[in-house]
Amino acid sequence: MKRVVITGVGAITPLGGSVNSLADGMEAQESAVCFMEEWSRYCGMNSHVAAPAELRDEKKIPRQKRRSMGRMSIFAVQAAEQALADSNMDLSDIPSNRVGCIVGSTTGSAISISKAFETMLFEKDLSLLPSSMFFQCMSHTASINVAQYLGLTGCVMSTSAACASSLQAIGTGYEFIRSGRQDILLCGGADELHPSVTGSFDVVFATSSKYNDTPRKTPRPFDKDRDGLVCGEGSGILVLEEYEHAVRRNAKIYAEIIGYSTCGSGSNISRSDEKSIIQCISETLQNAKISPAEIDYINAHATGTLQGDKEEAAAIRDIFGDSVPVSSLKGYIGHTLGASGAIEMIASLKMMEKGIIYPTLNLNEAGPDCMGIEHVMEPLKKEINTVLKNAFAFGGVNAALVFRKYNNSCQNFVL
């Protein structure tokens, strides 16, 4: 089997339009969560907080190609451009059928879907719908728009597993390259904010609603006063590359992906449970051929929901005890849904590079049901060689991935 490395990263997040702005914001312990005043007009909407990202420079994308893009696809294209530039890759030098993309999302563009239904239901005139609307609404809109914009003719795929989408995209890309089917894949996810997005979590009592007047105090992953998640938006894209290919072109290598697994809980439609999370993490460690003791940091999925954080903490406690530092990044940027696994993996790569673990923002006191693991509550300086990234989703979908540091000085991997 081939080896798979990460050679480029790009991100659009609530903390800004670059990977550096994401890392700088987290280092400064900034929260991008704010009160969404316009959401107050929706009856029955309990959560009025979110973490929006700024849409910038979209007109730099030629109009002919931008017509098929909703907000989330623009985020994905911009993040993909950043990742390619960071990888210093010239796609014209590579057979196009050996380069593809796998970009996941929860749904198609929520804003475009809402506009389409408003036109159909109220105007009852389909001729008012622009021909490009369908391409914004379909569930694989982010992946096809990235592929079309960059002219990719290799694998084009969209993983759609709600909040596990982008980690599944990266894991699937890892398996494609590992098996020799592709040399390079742009992998990650994208999602966008809309009242219907937060509302879908609101109706199942999963959103934060107690902190509408103090938005920067929520979400509160693992905290005793947590009351639910806060939706965010953006995109994270990573360039995955076959190791020998990367070495031949003298690419900068961030890390090697060494293990991945995804599974279902089969027990609850709205969440994962401790047993299935243990299964997923254990299979990932087995796939990576490492022991729990070799993990230096766990980037938790923890969104701030009562049940989800409890189940993840229990699984981590069962496998690792309190020996491995754990933090969640949702307090900084909210839950970016289908983009979260990729964005948080990119943030973890920056932590690995800097030798520092960003703490879980708004975690003042761990809930009794989340104790027994090593919560990072203040910035922690630590050499990070091997990271476990978790992602869990509605439908009881679990995903976990392990990556390890690349030592540029000796051109070998840290073992």
mmCIF file with all atom_site columns, N, CA, C and O in Angstrom, residues 197-216:
data_model
loop_
_atom_site.group_PDB
_atom_site.id
_atom_site.type_symbol
_atom_site.label_atom_id
_atom_site.label_alt_id
_atom_site.label_comp_id
_atom_site.label_asym_id
_atom_site.label_entity_id
_atom_site.label_seq_id
_atom_site.pdbx_PDB_ins_code
_atom_site.Cartn_x
_atom_site.Cartn_y
_atom_site.Cartn_z
_atom_site.occupancy
_atom_site.B_iso_or_equiv
_atom_site.pdbx_formal_charge
_atom_site.auth_seq_id
_atom_site.auth_comp_id
_atom_site.auth_asym_id
_atom_site.auth_atom_id
_atom_site.pdbx_PDB_model_num
ATOM 1  N N  . VAL A 1 197 ? -30.647 25.752 8.937  1.00 0.00 ? 197 VAL A N  1
ATOM 2  C CA . VAL A 1 197 ? -29.584 24.859 9.418  1.00 0.00 ? 197 VAL A CA 1
ATOM 3  C C  . VAL A 1 197 ? -29.617 24.785 10.930 1.00 0.00 ? 197 VAL A C  1
ATOM 4  O O  . VAL A 1 197 ? -29.694 23.704 11.530 1.00 0.00 ? 197 VAL A O  1
ATOM 5  N N  . THR A 1 198 ? -29.556 25.957 11.586 1.00 0.00 ? 198 THR A N  1
ATOM 6  C CA . THR A 1 198 ? -29.646 25.963 13.044 1.00 0.00 ? 198 THR A CA 1
ATOM 7  C C  . THR A 1 198 ? -30.997 25.418 13.494 1.00 0.00 ? 198 THR A C  1
ATOM 8  O O  . THR A 1 198 ? -31.085 24.680 14.483 1.00 0.00 ? 198 THR A O  1
ATOM 9  N N  . GLY A 1 199 ? -32.059 25.733 12.742 1.00 0.00 ? 199 GLY A N  1
ATOM 10 C CA . GLY A 1 199 ? -33.388 25.251 13.108 1.00 0.00 ? 199 GLY A CA 1
ATOM 11 C C  . GLY A 1 199 ? -33.500 23.743 13.121 1.00 0.00 ? 199 GLY A C  1
ATOM 12 O O  . GLY A 1 199 ? -34.230 23.162 13.935 1.00 0.00 ? 199 GLY A O  1
ATOM 13 N N  . SER A 1 200 ? -32.762 23.068 12.222 1.00 0.00 ? 200 SER A N  1
ATOM 14 C CA . SER A 1 200 ? -32.828 21.605 12.176 1.00 0.00 ? 200 SER A CA 1
ATOM 15 C C  . SER A 1 200 ? -32.265 20.985 13.448 1.00 0.00 ? 200 SER A C  1
ATOM 16 O O  . SER A 1 200 ? -32.697 19.906 13.876 1.00 0.00 ? 200 SER A O  1
ATOM 17 N N  . PHE A 1 201 ? -31.284 21.656 14.049 1.00 0.00 ? 201 PHE A N  1
ATOM 18 C CA . PHE A 1 201 ? -30.762 21.192 15.336 1.00 0.00 ? 201 PHE A CA 1
ATOM 19 C C  . PHE A 1 201 ? -31.643 21.673 16.480 1.00 0.00 ? 201 PHE A C  1
ATOM 20 O O  . PHE A 1 201 ? -31.777 21.005 17.507 1.00 0.00 ? 201 PHE A O  1
ATOM 21 N N  . ASP A 1 202 ? -32.245 22.834 16.293 1.00 0.00 ? 202 ASP A N  1
ATOM 22 C CA . ASP A 1 202 ? -33.087 23.430 17.327 1.00 0.00 ? 202 ASP A CA 1
ATOM 23 C C  . ASP A 1 202 ? -34.281 22.547 17.647 1.00 0.00 ? 202 ASP A C  1
ATOM 24 O O  . ASP A 1 202 ? -34.656 22.377 18.820 1.00 0.00 ? 202 ASP A O  1
ATOM 25 N N  . VAL A 1 203 ? -34.887 21.965 16.611 1.00 0.00 ? 203 VAL A N  1
ATOM 26 C CA . VAL A 1 203 ? -36.107 21.183 16.830 1.00 0.00 ? 203 VAL A CA 1
ATOM 27 C C  . VAL A 1 203 ? -35.834 19.866 17.542 1.00 0.00 ? 203 VAL A C  1
ATOM 28 O O  . VAL A 1 203 ? -36.764 19.230 18.038 1.00 0.00 ? 203 VAL A O  1
ATOM 29 N N  . VAL A 1 204 ? -34.572 19.440 17.596 1.00 0.00 ? 204 VAL A N  1
ATOM 30 C CA . VAL A 1 204 ? -34.247 18.224 18.353 1.00 0.00 ? 204 VAL A CA 1
ATOM 31 C C  . VAL A 1 204 ? -33.507 18.584 19.635 1.00 0.00 ? 204 VAL A C  1
ATOM 32 O O  . VAL A 1 204 ? -32.823 17.756 20.235 1.00 0.00 ? 204 VAL A O  1
ATOM 33 N N  . PHE A 1 205 ? -33.639 19.853 20.048 1.00 0.00 ? 205 PHE A N  1
ATOM 34 C CA . PHE A 1 205 ? -33.112 20.343 21.324 1.00 0.00 ? 205 PHE A CA 1
ATOM 35 C C  . PHE A 1 205 ? -31.594 20.166 21.444 1.00 0.00 ? 205 PHE A C  1
ATOM 36 O O  . PHE A 1 205 ? -31.079 19.850 22.513 1.00 0.00 ? 205 PHE A O  1
ATOM 37 N N  . ALA A 1 206 ? -30.884 20.380 20.319 1.00 0.00 ? 206 ALA A N  1
ATOM 38 C CA . ALA A 1 206 ? -29.432 20.200 20.324 1.00 0.00 ? 206 ALA A CA 1
ATOM 39 C C  . ALA A 1 206 ? -28.663 21.520 20.309 1.00 0.00 ? 206 ALA A C  1
ATOM 40 O O  . ALA A 1 206 ? -27.440 21.518 20.374 1.00 0.00 ? 206 ALA A O  1
ATOM 41 N N  . THR A 1 207 ? -29.369 22.658 20.194 1.00 0.00 ? 207 THR A N  1
ATOM 42 C CA . THR A 1 207 ? -28.687 23.944 20.083 1.00 0.00 ? 207 THR A CA 1
ATOM 43 C C  . THR A 1 207 ? -28.557 24.642 21.437 1.00 0.00 ? 207 THR A C  1
ATOM 44 O O  . THR A 1 207 ? -29.309 24.397 22.371 1.00 0.00 ? 207 THR A O  1
ATOM 45 N N  . SER A 1 208 ? -27.604 25.557 21.494 1.00 0.00 ? 208 SER A N  1
ATOM 46 C CA . SER A 1 208 ? -27.433 26.403 22.677 1.00 0.00 ? 208 SER A CA 1
ATOM 47 C C  . SER A 1 208 ? -28.441 27.544 22.621 1.00 0.00 ? 208 SER A C  1
ATOM 48 O O  . SER A 1 208 ? -28.514 28.261 21.624 1.00 0.00 ? 208 SER A O  1
ATOM 49 N N  . SER A 1 209 ? -29.198 27.736 23.692 1.00 0.00 ? 209 SER A N  1
ATOM 50 C CA . SER A 1 209 ? -30.224 28.795 23.711 1.00 0.00 ? 209 SER A CA 1
ATOM 51 C C  . SER A 1 209 ? -30.173 29.662 24.968 1.00 0.00 ? 209 SER A C  1
ATOM 52 O O  . SER A 1 209 ? -30.885 30.660 25.055 1.00 0.00 ? 209 SER A O  1
ATOM 53 N N  . LYS A 1 210 ? -29.310 29.306 25.923 1.00 0.00 ? 210 LYS A N  1
ATOM 54 C CA . LYS A 1 210 ? -29.257 30.048 27.199 1.00 0.00 ? 210 LYS A CA 1
ATOM 55 C C  . LYS A 1 210 ? -28.297 31.234 27.149 1.00 0.00 ? 210 LYS A C  1
ATOM 56 O O  . LYS A 1 210 ? -28.237 32.020 28.087 1.00 0.00 ? 210 LYS A O  1
ATOM 57 N N  . TYR A 1 211 ? -27.540 31.335 26.063 1.00 0.00 ? 211 TYR A N  1
ATOM 58 C CA . TYR A 1 211 ? -26.500 32.360 26.005 1.00 0.00 ? 211 TYR A CA 1
ATOM 59 C C  . TYR A 1 211 ? -26.727 33.340 24.857 1.00 0.00 ? 211 TYR A C  1
ATOM 60 O O  . TYR A 1 211 ? -25.785 33.955 24.354 1.00 0.00 ? 211 TYR A O  1
ATOM 61 N N  . ASN A 1 212 ? -27.984 33.535 24.450 1.00 0.00 ? 212 ASN A N  1
ATOM 62 C CA . ASN A 1 212 ? -28.276 34.466 23.365 1.00 0.00 ? 212 ASN A CA 1
ATOM 63 C C  . ASN A 1 212 ? -27.797 35.885 23.696 1.00 0.00 ? 212 ASN A C  1
ATOM 64 O O  . ASN A 1 212 ? -27.400 36.636 22.801 1.00 0.00 ? 212 ASN A O  1
ATOM 65 N N  . ASP A 1 213 ? -27.833 36.250 24.962 1.00 0.00 ? 213 ASP A N  1
ATOM 66 C CA . ASP A 1 213 ? -27.407 37.592 25.383 1.00 0.00 ? 213 ASP A CA 1
ATOM 67 C C  . ASP A 1 213 ? -25.903 37.673 25.624 1.00 0.00 ? 213 ASP A C  1
ATOM 68 O O  . ASP A 1 213 ? -25.353 38.776 25.721 1.00 0.00 ? 213 ASP A O  1
ATOM 69 N N  . THR A 1 214 ? -25.249 36.528 25.738 1.00 0.00 ? 214 THR A N  1
ATOM 70 C CA . THR A 1 214 ? -23.790 36.495 25.959 1.00 0.00 ? 214 THR A CA 1
ATOM 71 C C  . THR A 1 214 ? -23.184 35.460 25.008 1.00 0.00 ? 214 THR A C  1
ATOM 72 O O  . THR A 1 214 ? -22.682 34.418 25.435 1.00 0.00 ? 214 THR A O  1
ATOM 73 N N  . PRO A 1 215 ? -23.237 35.739 23.700 1.00 0.00 ? 215 PRO A N  1
ATOM 74 C CA . PRO A 1 215 ? -22.902 34.713 22.700 1.00 0.00 ? 215 PRO A CA 1
ATOM 75 C C  . PRO A 1 215 ? -21.489 34.146 22.808 1.00 0.00 ? 215 PRO A C  1
ATOM 76 O O  . PRO A 1 215 ? -21.268 32.990 22.449 1.00 0.00 ? 215 PRO A O  1
ATOM 77 N N  . ARG A 1 216 ? -20.540 34.928 23.289 1.00 0.00 ? 216 ARG A N  1
ATOM 78 C CA . ARG A 1 216 ? -19.165 34.428 23.326 1.00 0.00 ? 216 ARG A CA 1
ATOM 79 C C  . ARG A 1 216 ? -18.918 33.449 24.475 1.00 0.00 ? 216 ARG A C  1
ATOM 80 O O  . ARG A 1 216 ? -17.822 32.927 24.609 1.00 0.00 ? 216 ARG A O  1
#
